[in-house]
Tab-separated table of C-alpha atoms and ligand atoms in Angstrom:
chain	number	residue	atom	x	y	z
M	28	UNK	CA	147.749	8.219	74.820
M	29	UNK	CA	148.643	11.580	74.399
M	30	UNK	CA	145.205	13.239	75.695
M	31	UNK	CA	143.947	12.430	79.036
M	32	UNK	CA	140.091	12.894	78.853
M	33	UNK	CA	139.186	12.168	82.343
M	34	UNK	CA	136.609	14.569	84.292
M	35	UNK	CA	136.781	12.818	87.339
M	36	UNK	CA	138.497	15.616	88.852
M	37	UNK	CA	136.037	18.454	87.933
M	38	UNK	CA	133.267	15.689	88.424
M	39	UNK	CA	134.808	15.842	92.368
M	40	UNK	CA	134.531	19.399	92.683
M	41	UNK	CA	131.309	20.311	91.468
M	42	UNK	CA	132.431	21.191	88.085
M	43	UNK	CA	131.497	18.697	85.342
M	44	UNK	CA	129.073	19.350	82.620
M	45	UNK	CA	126.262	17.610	81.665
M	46	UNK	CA	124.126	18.404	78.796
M	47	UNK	CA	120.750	18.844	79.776
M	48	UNK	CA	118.549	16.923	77.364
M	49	UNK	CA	115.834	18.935	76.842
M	50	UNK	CA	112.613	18.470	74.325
M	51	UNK	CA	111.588	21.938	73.859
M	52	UNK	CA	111.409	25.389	75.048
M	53	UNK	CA	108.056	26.745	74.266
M	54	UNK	CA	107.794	30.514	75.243
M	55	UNK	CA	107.830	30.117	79.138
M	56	UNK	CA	107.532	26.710	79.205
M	57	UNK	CA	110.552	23.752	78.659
M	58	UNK	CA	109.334	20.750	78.387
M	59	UNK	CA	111.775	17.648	79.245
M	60	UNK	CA	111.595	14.256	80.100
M	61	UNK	CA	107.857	14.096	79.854
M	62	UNK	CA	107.642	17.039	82.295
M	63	UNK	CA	107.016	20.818	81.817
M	64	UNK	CA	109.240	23.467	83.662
M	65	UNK	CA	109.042	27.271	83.905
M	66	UNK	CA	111.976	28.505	81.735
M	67	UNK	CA	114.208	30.935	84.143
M	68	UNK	CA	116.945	30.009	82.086
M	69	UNK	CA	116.514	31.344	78.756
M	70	UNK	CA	117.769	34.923	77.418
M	71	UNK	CA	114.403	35.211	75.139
M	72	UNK	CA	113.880	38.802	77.052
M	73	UNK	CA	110.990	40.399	75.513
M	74	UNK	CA	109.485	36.358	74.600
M	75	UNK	CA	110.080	36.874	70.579
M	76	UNK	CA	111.190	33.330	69.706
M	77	UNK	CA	108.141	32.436	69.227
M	78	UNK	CA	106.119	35.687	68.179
M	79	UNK	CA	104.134	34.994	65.032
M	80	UNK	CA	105.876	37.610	63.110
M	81	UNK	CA	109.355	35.852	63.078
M	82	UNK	CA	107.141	32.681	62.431
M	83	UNK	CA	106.257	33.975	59.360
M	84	UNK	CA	109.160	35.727	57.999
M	85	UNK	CA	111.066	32.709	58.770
M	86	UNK	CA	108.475	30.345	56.675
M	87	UNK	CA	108.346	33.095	53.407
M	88	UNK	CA	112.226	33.655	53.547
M	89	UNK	CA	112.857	29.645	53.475
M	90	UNK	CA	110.225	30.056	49.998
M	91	UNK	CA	111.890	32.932	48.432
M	92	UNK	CA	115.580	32.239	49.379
M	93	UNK	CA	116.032	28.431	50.221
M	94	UNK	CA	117.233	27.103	54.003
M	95	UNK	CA	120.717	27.878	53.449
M	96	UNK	CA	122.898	30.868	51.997
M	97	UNK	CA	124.924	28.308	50.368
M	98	UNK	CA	127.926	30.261	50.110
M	99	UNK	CA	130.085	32.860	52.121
M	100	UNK	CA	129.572	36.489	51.811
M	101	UNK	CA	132.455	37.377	50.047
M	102	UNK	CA	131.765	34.197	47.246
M	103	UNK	CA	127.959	34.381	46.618
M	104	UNK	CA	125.684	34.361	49.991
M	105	UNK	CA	125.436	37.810	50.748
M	106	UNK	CA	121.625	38.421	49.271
M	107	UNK	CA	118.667	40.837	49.494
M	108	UNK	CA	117.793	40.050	52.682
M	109	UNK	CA	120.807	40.337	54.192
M	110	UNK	CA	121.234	43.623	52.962
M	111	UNK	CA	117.747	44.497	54.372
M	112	UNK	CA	118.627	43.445	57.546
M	113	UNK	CA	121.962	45.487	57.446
M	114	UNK	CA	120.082	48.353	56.455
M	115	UNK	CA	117.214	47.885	59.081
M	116	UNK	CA	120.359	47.643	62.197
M	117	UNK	CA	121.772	50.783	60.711
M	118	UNK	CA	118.850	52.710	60.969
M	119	UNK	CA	117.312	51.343	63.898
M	120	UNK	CA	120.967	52.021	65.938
M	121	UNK	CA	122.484	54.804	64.217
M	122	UNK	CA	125.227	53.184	62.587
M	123	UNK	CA	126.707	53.992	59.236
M	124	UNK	CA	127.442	50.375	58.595
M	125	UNK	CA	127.125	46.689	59.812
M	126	UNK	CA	127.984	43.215	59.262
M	127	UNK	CA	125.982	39.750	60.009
M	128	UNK	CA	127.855	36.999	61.772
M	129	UNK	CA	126.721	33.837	62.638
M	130	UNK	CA	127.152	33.752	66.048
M	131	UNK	CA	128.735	36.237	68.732
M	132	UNK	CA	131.069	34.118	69.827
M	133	UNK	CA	132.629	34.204	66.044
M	134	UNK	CA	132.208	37.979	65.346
M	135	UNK	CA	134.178	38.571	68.597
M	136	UNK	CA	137.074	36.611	67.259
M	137	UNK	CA	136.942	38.533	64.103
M	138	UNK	CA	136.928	41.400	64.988
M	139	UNK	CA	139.899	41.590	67.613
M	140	UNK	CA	141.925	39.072	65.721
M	141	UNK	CA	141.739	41.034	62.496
M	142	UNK	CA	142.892	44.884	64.252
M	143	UNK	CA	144.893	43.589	67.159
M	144	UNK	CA	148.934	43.326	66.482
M	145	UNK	CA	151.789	42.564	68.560
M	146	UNK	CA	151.601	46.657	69.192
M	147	UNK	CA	148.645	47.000	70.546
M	148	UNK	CA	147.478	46.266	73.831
M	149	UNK	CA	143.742	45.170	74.868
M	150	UNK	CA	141.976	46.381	78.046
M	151	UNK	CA	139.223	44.460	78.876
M	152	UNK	CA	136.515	43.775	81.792
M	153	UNK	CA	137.665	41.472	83.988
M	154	UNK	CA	134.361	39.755	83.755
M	155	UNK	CA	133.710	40.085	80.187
M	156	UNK	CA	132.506	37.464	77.983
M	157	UNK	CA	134.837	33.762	77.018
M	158	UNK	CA	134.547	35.071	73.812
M	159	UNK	CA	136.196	38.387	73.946
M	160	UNK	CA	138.970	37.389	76.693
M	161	UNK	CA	139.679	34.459	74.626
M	162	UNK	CA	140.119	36.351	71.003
M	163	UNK	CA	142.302	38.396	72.918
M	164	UNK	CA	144.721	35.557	74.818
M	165	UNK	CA	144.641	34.167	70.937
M	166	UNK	CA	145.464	37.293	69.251
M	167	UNK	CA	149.452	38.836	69.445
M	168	UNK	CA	148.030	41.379	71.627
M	169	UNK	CA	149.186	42.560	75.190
M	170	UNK	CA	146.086	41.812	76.942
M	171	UNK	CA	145.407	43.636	80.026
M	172	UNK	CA	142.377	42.932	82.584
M	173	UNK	CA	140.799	45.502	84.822
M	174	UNK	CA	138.685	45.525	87.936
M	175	UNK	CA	135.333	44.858	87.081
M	176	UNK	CA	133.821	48.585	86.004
M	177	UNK	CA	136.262	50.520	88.075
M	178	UNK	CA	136.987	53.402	86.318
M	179	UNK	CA	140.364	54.244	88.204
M	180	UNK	CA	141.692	50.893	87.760
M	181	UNK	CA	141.506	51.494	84.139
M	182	UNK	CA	142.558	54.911	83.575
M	183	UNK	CA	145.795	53.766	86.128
M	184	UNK	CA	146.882	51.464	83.290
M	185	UNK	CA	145.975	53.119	80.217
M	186	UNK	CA	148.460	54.099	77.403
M	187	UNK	CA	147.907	56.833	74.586
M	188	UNK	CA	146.735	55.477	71.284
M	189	UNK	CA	147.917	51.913	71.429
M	190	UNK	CA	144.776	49.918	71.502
M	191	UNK	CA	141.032	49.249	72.075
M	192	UNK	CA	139.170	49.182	75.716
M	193	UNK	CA	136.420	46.639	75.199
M	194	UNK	CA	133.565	46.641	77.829
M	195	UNK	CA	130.135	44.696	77.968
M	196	UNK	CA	126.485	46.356	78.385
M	197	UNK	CA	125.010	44.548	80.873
M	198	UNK	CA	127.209	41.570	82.326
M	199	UNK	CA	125.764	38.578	81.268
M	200	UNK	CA	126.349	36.624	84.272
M	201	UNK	CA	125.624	39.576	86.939
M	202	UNK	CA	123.245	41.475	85.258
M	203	UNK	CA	124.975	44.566	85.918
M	204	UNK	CA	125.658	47.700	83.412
M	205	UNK	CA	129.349	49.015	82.674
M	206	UNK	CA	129.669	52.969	83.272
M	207	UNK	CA	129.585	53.964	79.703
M	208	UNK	CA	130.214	57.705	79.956
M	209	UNK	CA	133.547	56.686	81.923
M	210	UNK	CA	134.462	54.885	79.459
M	211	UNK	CA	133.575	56.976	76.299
M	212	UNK	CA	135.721	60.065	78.365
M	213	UNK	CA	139.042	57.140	78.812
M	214	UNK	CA	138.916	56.175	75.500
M	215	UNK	CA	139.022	60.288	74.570
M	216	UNK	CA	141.338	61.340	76.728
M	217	UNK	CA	143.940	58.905	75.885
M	218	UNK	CA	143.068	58.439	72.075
M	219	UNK	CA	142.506	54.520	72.112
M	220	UNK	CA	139.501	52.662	70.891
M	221	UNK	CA	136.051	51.818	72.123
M	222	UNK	CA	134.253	48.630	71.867
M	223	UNK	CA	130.868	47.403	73.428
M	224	UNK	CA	129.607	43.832	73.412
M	225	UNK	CA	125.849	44.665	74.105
M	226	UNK	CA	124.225	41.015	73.361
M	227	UNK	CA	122.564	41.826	76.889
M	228	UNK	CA	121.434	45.118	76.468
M	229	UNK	CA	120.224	45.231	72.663
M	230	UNK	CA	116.268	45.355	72.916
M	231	UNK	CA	115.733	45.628	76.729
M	232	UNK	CA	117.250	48.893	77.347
M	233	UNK	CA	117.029	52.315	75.817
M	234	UNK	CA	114.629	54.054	73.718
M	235	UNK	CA	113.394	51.692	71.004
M	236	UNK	CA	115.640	48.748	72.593
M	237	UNK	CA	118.312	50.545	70.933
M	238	UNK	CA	120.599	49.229	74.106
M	239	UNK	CA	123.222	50.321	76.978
M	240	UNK	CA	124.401	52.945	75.231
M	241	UNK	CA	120.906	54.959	74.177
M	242	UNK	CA	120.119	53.829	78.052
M	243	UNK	CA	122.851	56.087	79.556
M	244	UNK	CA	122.261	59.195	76.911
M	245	UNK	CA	125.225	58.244	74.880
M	246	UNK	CA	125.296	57.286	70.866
M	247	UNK	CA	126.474	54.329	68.562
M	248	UNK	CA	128.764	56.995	67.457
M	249	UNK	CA	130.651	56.941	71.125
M	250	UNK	CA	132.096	53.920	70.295
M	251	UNK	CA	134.197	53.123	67.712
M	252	UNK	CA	132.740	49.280	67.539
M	253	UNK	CA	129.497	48.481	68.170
M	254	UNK	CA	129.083	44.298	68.579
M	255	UNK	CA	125.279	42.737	69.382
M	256	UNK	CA	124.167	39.550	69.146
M	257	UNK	CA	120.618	38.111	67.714
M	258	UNK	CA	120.317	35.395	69.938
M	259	UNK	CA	119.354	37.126	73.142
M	260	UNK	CA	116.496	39.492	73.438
M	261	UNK	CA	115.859	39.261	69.543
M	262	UNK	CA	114.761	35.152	69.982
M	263	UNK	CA	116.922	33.719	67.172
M	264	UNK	CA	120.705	33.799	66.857
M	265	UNK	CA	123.967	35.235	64.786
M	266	UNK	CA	124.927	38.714	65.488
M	267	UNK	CA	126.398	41.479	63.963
M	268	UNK	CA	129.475	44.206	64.239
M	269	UNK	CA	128.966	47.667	63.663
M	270	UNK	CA	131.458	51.035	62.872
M	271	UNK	CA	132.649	53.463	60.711
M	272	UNK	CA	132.279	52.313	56.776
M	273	UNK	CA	136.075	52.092	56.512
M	274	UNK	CA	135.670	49.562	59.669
M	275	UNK	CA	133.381	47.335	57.987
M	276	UNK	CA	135.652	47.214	54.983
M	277	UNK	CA	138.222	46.418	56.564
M	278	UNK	CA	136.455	43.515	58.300
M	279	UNK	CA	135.209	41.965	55.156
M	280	UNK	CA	139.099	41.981	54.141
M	281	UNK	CA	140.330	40.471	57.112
M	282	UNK	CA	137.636	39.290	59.699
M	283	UNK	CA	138.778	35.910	58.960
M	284	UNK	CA	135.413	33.914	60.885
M	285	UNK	CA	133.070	36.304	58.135
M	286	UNK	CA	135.104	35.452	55.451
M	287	UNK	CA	135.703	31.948	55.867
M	288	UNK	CA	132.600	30.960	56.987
M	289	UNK	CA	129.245	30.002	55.083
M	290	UNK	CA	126.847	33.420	55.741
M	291	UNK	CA	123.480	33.643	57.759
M	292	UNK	CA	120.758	31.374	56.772
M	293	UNK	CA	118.192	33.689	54.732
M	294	UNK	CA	115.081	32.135	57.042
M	295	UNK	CA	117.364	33.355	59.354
M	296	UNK	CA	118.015	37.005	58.470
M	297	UNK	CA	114.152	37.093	57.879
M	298	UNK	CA	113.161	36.570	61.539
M	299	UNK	CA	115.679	38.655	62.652
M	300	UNK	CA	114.655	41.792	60.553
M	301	UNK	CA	111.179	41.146	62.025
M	302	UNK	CA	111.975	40.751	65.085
M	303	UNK	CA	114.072	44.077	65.057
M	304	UNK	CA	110.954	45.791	63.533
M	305	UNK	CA	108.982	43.775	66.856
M	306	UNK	CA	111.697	45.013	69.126
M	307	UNK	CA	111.809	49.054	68.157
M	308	UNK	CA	107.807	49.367	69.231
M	309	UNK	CA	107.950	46.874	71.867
M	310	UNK	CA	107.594	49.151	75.300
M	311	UNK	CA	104.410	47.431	76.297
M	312	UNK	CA	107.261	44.483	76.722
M	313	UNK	CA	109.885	46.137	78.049
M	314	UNK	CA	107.405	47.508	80.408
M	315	UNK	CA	106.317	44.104	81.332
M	316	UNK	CA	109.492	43.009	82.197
M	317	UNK	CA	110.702	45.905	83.856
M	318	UNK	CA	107.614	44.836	86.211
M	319	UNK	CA	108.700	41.388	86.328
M	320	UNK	CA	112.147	42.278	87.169
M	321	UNK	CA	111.156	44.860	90.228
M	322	UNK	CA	108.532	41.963	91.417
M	323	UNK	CA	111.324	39.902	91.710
M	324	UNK	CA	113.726	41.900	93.381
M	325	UNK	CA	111.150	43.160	96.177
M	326	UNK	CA	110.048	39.280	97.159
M	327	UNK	CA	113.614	37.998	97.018
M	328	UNK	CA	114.610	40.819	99.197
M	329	UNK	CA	114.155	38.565	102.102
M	330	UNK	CA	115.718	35.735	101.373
M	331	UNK	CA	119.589	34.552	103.093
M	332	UNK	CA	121.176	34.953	99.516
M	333	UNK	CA	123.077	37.517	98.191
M	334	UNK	CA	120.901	38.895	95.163
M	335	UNK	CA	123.239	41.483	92.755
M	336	UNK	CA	122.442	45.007	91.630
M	337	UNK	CA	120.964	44.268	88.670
M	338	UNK	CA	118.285	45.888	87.374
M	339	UNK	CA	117.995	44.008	84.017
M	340	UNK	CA	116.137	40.925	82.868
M	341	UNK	CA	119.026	38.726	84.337
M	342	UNK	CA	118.470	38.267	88.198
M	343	UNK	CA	122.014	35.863	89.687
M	344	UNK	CA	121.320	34.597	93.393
M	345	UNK	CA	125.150	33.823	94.699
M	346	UNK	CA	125.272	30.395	96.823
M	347	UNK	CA	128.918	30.610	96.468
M	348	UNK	CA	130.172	26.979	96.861
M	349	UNK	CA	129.344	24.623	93.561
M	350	UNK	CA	128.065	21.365	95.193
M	351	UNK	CA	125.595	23.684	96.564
M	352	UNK	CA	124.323	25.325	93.765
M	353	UNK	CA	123.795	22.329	91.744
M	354	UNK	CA	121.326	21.035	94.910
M	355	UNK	CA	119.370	24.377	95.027
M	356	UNK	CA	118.851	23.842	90.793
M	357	UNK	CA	118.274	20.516	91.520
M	358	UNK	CA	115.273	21.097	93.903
M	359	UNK	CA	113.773	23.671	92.164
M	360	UNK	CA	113.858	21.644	88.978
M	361	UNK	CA	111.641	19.096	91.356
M	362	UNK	CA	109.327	21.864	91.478
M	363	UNK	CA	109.072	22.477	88.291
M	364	UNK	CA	111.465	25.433	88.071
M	365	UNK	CA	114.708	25.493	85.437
M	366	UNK	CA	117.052	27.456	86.417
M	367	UNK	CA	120.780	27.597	85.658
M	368	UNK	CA	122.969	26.704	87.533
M	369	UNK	CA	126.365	28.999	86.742
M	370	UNK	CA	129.955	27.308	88.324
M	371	UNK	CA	133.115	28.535	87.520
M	372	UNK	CA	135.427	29.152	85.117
M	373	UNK	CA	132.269	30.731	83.880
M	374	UNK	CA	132.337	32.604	87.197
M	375	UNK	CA	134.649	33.650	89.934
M	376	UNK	CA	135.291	30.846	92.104
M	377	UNK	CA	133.579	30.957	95.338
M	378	UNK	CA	131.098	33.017	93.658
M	379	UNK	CA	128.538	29.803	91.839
M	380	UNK	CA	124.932	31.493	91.425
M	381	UNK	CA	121.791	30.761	90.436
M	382	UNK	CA	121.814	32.547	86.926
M	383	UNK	CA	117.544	33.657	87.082
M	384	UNK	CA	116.266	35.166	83.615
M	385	UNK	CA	112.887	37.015	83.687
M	386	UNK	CA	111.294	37.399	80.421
M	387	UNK	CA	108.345	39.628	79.413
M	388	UNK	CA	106.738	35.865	78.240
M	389	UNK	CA	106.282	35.509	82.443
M	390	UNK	CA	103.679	36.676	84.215
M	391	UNK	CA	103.303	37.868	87.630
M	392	UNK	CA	101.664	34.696	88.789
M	393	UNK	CA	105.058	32.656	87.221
M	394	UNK	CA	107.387	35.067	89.362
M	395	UNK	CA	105.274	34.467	92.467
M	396	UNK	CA	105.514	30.648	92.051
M	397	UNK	CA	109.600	31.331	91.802
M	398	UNK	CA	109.443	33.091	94.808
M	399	UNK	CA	107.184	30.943	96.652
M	400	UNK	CA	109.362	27.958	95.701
M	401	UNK	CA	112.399	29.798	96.530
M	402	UNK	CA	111.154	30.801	100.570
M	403	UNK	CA	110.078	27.018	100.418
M	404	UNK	CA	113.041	25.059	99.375
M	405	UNK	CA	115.886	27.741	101.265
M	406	UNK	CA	114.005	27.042	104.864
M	407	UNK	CA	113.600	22.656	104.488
H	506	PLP	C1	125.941	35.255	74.299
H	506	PLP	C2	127.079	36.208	74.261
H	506	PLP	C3	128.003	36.182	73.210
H	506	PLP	C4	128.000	35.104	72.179
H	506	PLP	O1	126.956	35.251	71.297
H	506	PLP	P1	126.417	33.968	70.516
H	506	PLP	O2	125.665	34.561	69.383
H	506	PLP	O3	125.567	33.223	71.474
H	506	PLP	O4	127.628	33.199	70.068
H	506	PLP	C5	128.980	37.160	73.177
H	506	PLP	N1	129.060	38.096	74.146
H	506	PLP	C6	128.211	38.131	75.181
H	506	PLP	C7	128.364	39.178	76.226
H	506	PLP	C8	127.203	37.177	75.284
H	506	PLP	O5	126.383	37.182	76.319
């Protein structure tokens, strides 16, 4: 046999996966195996996925356009309202041009496998997303990993003009923010390129959800890529990339996953252009959450876990050791709590967490029931 498919090994150490077999996720609520949990798992932010807005938009586009695209960008899919959306994105971020990918995880890949040759060298996050760090292992790249936002570990192994520093808005397992202006003056200085992955940031922070960037005074324009993701605080899924027009060109002619890959259901790119629309007057939400989040943070406060400094909608509790976390999820879950339950490789080993999500779709009542659960199941 020449593949050995066992998992008892990562079954031993706390590792193996199991997917969760879930009925539905219903704003706040997941319902599974006949019971209904409070959803501290999701990345539905600002609660959209089910806003009646994107309900509708999804229901007209699937009359006017069909379910599918039926084609790939470059053949026949690319339609109205995929240009609508492009144009919305572009306004909404100041961008001078964008394009739609299916998932994040795909534009990623095409976008650092279609600039990055055996010349160039990547610099990337040590804790930035699978997707990135593994577009950049496949790509002919030198890839080189720095200190998690620590500026001076950068800048000590930076090279003039021979590559792209690629940093995340807010860390999707920590919650944390990368120090932007650091990086927009590295990338200056030393005449490389600037990407941000901002699938965490894009909605929650800055003025009009615009994200990390517009949060810490800076501009799309900083950055020579801008990569977001709809699947997050927008409630659906796909993403997009975002540049210079020449950049976007140049990715139609060589982003291979855009090119070779069926484009965006219209439904789709409906719900997402309303949700956008949602998104860029949405402070009563952001609000909310922001109220959620600081809730949170005071009444976990004393608690004997380590709680990050996050200050976003994602909230990790470190347990450190696997086995452990998967018995703190598990008793939770009794209560009627999901939560994830984060284990390496995702995360540093030693390091396992209890990934908590607020979302403006809680109220204050659901956070005190998470922290009332929380002091109850940490002291039996
Ligand atoms: C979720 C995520 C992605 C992948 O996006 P999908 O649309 O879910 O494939 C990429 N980067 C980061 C930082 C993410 O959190």
């Amino acid at each position: 046999m020449p593949f050995n498919l066992s998992l008892a090994e990562r079954e031993h150490a706390g590792l193996k996966r199991v997917l969760p077999a879930i009925d539905r996720v219903d704003g706040r609520w997941l319902h599974a195996g006949g019971r209904q949990y409070l959803n501290f798992a999701g990345n539905d932010y600002l609660g959209l996925s089910r806003a009646p807005e994107l309900l509708a938009a999804t229901s007209q586009a699937a009359r006017d356009y069909g379910a599918g695209a039926v084609a790939s960008p470059l053949v026949a899919g690319h339609q109205t309202i995929h240009r609508q959306l492009e144009h919305e994105l572009c306004d909404w971020l100041g961008l001078e041009a964008v394009m739609l990918f299916s998932s994040g995880f795909s534009a990623n890949q095409a976008v650092i496998k279609a600039l990055a040759g055996k010349e160039h060298t990547l610099w990337q996050d040590k804790l930035n997303h699978a997707s990135l760090q593994e577009a950049g292992w496949l790509s002919p790249a030198r890839m080189v990993r720095f200190a998690h936002n620590d500026m001076s570990a950068l800048e000590k192994k930076l090279k003039p003009a021979a590559g792209l520093i690629i940093s995340e808005g807010v860390f999707s397992m920590d919650g944390d923010t990368a120090p932007w202006p650091g990086l927009v003056e590295l990338a200056r200085q030393t005449g490389n390129w600037l990407m941000i992955d901002d699938a965490h940031g894009l909605g929650v922070l800055g003025s009009e959800g615009r994200g990390t960037l517009d949060e810490q005074g800076l501009a799309a324009s900083d950055v020579n890529i801008f990569m977001g993701t709809f699947g997050k605080a927008l409630g659906v899924s796909g993403a997009f990339v975002g540049g210079s027009r020449a950049l976007i060109d140049y990715l139609h002619n060589l982003g291979r996953s855009y090119i070779y890959s069926t484009h965006l259901p219209p439904p789709q790119a409906a719900a997402v252009l309303a949700a956008v629309r949602l998104v860029r007057s949405a402070n009563d939400r952001r609000e909310h959450l922001r109220a959620r989040v600081a809730q949170f943070r005071e009444g976990v406060a004393a608690l004997p876990l380590q709680l990050l400094p996050s200050a976003t909608a994602i909230q990790p509790l470190v347990v450190g050791e696997e086995t452990a976390t998967l018995r703190l999820a598990a008793a939770l879950k009794e209560q009627g709590l999901w939560t994830g339950a984060i284990r390496p490789p995702t995360v540093p080993k030693g390091s396992a967490r209890l990934r908590i999500t607020l979302s403006a779709a809680h109220t204050r009542a659901d956070v005190q029931r998470l922290l009332d659960t929380l002091h109850c199941v940490l002291q039996a």
